PDB file of C-alpha atoms in Angstrom:
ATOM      1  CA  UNK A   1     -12.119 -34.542 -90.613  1.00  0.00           C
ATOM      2  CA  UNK A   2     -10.868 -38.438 -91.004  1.00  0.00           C
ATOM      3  CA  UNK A   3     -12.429 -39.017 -93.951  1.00  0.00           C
ATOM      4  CA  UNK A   4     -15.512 -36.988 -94.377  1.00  0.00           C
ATOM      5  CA  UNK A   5     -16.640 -36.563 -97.590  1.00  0.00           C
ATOM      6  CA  UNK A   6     -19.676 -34.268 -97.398  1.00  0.00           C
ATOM      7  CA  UNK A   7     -21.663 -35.705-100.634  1.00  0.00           C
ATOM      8  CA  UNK A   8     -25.019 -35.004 -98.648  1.00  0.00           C
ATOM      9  CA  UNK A   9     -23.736 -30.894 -98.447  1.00  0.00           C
ATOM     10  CA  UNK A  10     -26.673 -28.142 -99.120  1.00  0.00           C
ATOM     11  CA  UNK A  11     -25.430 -26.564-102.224  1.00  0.00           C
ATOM     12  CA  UNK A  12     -23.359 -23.248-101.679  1.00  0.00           C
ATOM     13  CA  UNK A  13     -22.461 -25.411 -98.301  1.00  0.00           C
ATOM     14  CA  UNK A  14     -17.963 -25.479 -97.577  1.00  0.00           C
ATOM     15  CA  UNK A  15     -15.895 -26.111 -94.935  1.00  0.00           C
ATOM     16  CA  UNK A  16     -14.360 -22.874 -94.928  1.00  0.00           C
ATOM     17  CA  UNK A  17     -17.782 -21.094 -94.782  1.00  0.00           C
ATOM     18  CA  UNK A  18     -18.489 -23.790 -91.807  1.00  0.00           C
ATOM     19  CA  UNK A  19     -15.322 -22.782 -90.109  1.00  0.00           C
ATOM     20  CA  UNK A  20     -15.889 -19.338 -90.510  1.00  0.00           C
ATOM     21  CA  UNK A  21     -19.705 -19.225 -88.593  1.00  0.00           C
ATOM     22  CA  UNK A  22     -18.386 -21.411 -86.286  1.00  0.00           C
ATOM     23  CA  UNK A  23     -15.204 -19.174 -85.227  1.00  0.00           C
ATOM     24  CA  UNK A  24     -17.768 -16.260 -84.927  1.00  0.00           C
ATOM     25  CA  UNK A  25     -19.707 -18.090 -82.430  1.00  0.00           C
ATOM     26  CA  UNK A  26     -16.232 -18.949 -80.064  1.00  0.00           C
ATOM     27  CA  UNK A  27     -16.707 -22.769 -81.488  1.00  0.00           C
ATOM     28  CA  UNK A  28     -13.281 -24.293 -82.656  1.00  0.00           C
ATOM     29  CA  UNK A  29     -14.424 -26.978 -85.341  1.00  0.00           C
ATOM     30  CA  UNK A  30     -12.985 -30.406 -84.593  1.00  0.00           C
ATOM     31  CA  UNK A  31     -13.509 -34.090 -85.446  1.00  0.00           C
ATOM     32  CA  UNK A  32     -16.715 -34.404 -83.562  1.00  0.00           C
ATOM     33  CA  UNK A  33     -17.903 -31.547 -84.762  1.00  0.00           C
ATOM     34  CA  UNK A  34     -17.419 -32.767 -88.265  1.00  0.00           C
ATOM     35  CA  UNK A  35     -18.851 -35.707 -87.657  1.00  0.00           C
ATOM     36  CA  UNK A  36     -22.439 -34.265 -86.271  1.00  0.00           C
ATOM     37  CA  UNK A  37     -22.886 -31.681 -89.609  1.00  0.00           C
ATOM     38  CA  UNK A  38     -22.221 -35.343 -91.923  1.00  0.00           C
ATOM     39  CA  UNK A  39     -24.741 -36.762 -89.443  1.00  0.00           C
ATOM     40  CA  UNK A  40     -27.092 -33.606 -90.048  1.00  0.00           C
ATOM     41  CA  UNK A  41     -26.951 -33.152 -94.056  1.00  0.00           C
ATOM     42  CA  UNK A  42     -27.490 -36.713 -94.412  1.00  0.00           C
ATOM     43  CA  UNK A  43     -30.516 -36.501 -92.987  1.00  0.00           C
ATOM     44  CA  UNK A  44     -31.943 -33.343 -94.530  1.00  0.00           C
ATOM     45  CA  UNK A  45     -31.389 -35.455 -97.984  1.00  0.00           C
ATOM     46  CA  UNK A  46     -32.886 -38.044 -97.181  1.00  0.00           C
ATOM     47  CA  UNK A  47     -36.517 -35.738 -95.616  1.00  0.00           C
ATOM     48  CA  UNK A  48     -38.476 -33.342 -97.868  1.00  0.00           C
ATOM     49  CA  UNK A  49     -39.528 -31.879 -94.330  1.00  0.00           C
ATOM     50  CA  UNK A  50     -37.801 -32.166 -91.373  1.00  0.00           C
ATOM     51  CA  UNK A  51     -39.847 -32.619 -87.865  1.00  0.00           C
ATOM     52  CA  UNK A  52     -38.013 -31.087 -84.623  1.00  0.00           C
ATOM     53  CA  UNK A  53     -39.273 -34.001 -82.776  1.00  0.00           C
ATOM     54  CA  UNK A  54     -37.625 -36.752 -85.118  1.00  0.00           C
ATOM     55  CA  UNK A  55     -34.395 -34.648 -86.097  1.00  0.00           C
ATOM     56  CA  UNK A  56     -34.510 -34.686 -81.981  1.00  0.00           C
ATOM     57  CA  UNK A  57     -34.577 -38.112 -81.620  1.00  0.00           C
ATOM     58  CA  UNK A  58     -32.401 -39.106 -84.632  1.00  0.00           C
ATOM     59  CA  UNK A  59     -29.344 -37.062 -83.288  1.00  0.00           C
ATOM     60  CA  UNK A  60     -30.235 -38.582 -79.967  1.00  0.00           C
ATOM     61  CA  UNK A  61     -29.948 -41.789 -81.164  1.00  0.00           C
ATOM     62  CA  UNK A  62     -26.638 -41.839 -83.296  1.00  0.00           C
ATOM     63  CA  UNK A  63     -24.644 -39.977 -80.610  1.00  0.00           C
ATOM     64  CA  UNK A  64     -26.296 -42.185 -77.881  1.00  0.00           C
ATOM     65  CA  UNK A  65     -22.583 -44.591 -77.835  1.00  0.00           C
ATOM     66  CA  UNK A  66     -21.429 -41.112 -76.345  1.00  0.00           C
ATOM     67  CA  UNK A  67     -24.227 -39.128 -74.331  1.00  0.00           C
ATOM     68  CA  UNK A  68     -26.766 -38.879 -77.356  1.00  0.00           C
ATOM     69  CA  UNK A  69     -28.482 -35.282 -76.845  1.00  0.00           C
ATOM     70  CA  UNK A  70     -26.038 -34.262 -73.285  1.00  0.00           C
ATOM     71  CA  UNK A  71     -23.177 -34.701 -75.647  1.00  0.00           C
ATOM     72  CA  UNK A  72     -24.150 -32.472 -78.182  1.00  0.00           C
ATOM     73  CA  UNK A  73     -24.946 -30.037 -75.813  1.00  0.00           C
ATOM     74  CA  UNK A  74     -21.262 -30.073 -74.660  1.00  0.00           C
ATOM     75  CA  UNK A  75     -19.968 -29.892 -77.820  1.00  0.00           C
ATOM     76  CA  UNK A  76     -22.360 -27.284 -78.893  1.00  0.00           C
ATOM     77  CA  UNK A  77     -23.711 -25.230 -75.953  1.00  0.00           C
ATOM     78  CA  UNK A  78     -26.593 -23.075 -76.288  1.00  0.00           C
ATOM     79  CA  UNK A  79     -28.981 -24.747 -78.606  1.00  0.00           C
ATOM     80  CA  UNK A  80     -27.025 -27.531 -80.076  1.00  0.00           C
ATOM     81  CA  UNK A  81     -29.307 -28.596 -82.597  1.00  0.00           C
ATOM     82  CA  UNK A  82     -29.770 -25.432 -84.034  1.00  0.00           C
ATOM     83  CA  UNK A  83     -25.808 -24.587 -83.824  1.00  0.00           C
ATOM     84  CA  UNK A  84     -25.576 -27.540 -85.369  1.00  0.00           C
ATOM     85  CA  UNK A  85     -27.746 -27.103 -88.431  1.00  0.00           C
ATOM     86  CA  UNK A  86     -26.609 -23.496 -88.788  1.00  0.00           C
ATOM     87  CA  UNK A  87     -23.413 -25.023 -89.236  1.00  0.00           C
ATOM     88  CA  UNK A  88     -24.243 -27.426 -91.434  1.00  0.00           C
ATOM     89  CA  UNK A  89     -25.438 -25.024 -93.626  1.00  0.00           C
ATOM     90  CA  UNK A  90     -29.165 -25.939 -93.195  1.00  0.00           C
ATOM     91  CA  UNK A  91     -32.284 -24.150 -91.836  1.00  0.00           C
ATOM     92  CA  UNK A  92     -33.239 -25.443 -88.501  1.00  0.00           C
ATOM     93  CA  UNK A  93     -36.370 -26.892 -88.262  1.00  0.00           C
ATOM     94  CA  UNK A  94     -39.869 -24.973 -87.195  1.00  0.00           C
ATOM     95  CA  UNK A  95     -40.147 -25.491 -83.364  1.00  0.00           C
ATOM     96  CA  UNK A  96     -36.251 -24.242 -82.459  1.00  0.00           C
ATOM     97  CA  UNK A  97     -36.338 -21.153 -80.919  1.00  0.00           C
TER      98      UNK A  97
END
């Protein structure tokens, strides 16, 4: 995890609880991984409500240096924004299916 702290975590949120969804949905946490759920719960602290649309283009735009949204879909297939979230411990915002 190189580093990542997690002070932006949704309380009840761990790593082990992370790991644990993740394994259960054939996903092998790594790095990257990691490094997209830090991405995620700093964001949901910092919005009361969180907009599809601008979660969207957020993620989009701080994973851009590496494929923005195509890379997160490699790294987390299906619906990576809502894998994501799920992960992070967070409720996906209204307009994910």
């Amino acid at each position: 995890m190189d580093g990542l702290v997690f002070r932006f975590a949704p309380l009840g949120w761990s790593i082990d609880n992370a790991e644990r969804v993740a394994e259960s949905r054939g996903i092998r946490l790594g790095n990257k991984h990691w490094q997209v759920i830090d991405v995620l719960q700093r964001y949901y602290s910092r919005h009361e409500q969180v907009d599809w649309h601008h979660l969207t283009r957020t993620l989009d735009e701080n994973f851009q240096h590496l494929g923005g949204l195509d890379y997160l879909g490699k790294l987390l297939p299906g619906d990576p924004i809502k894998q994501a979230c799920i992960l992070a411990g967070l409720t996906p915002p209204r307009g994910i299916i």
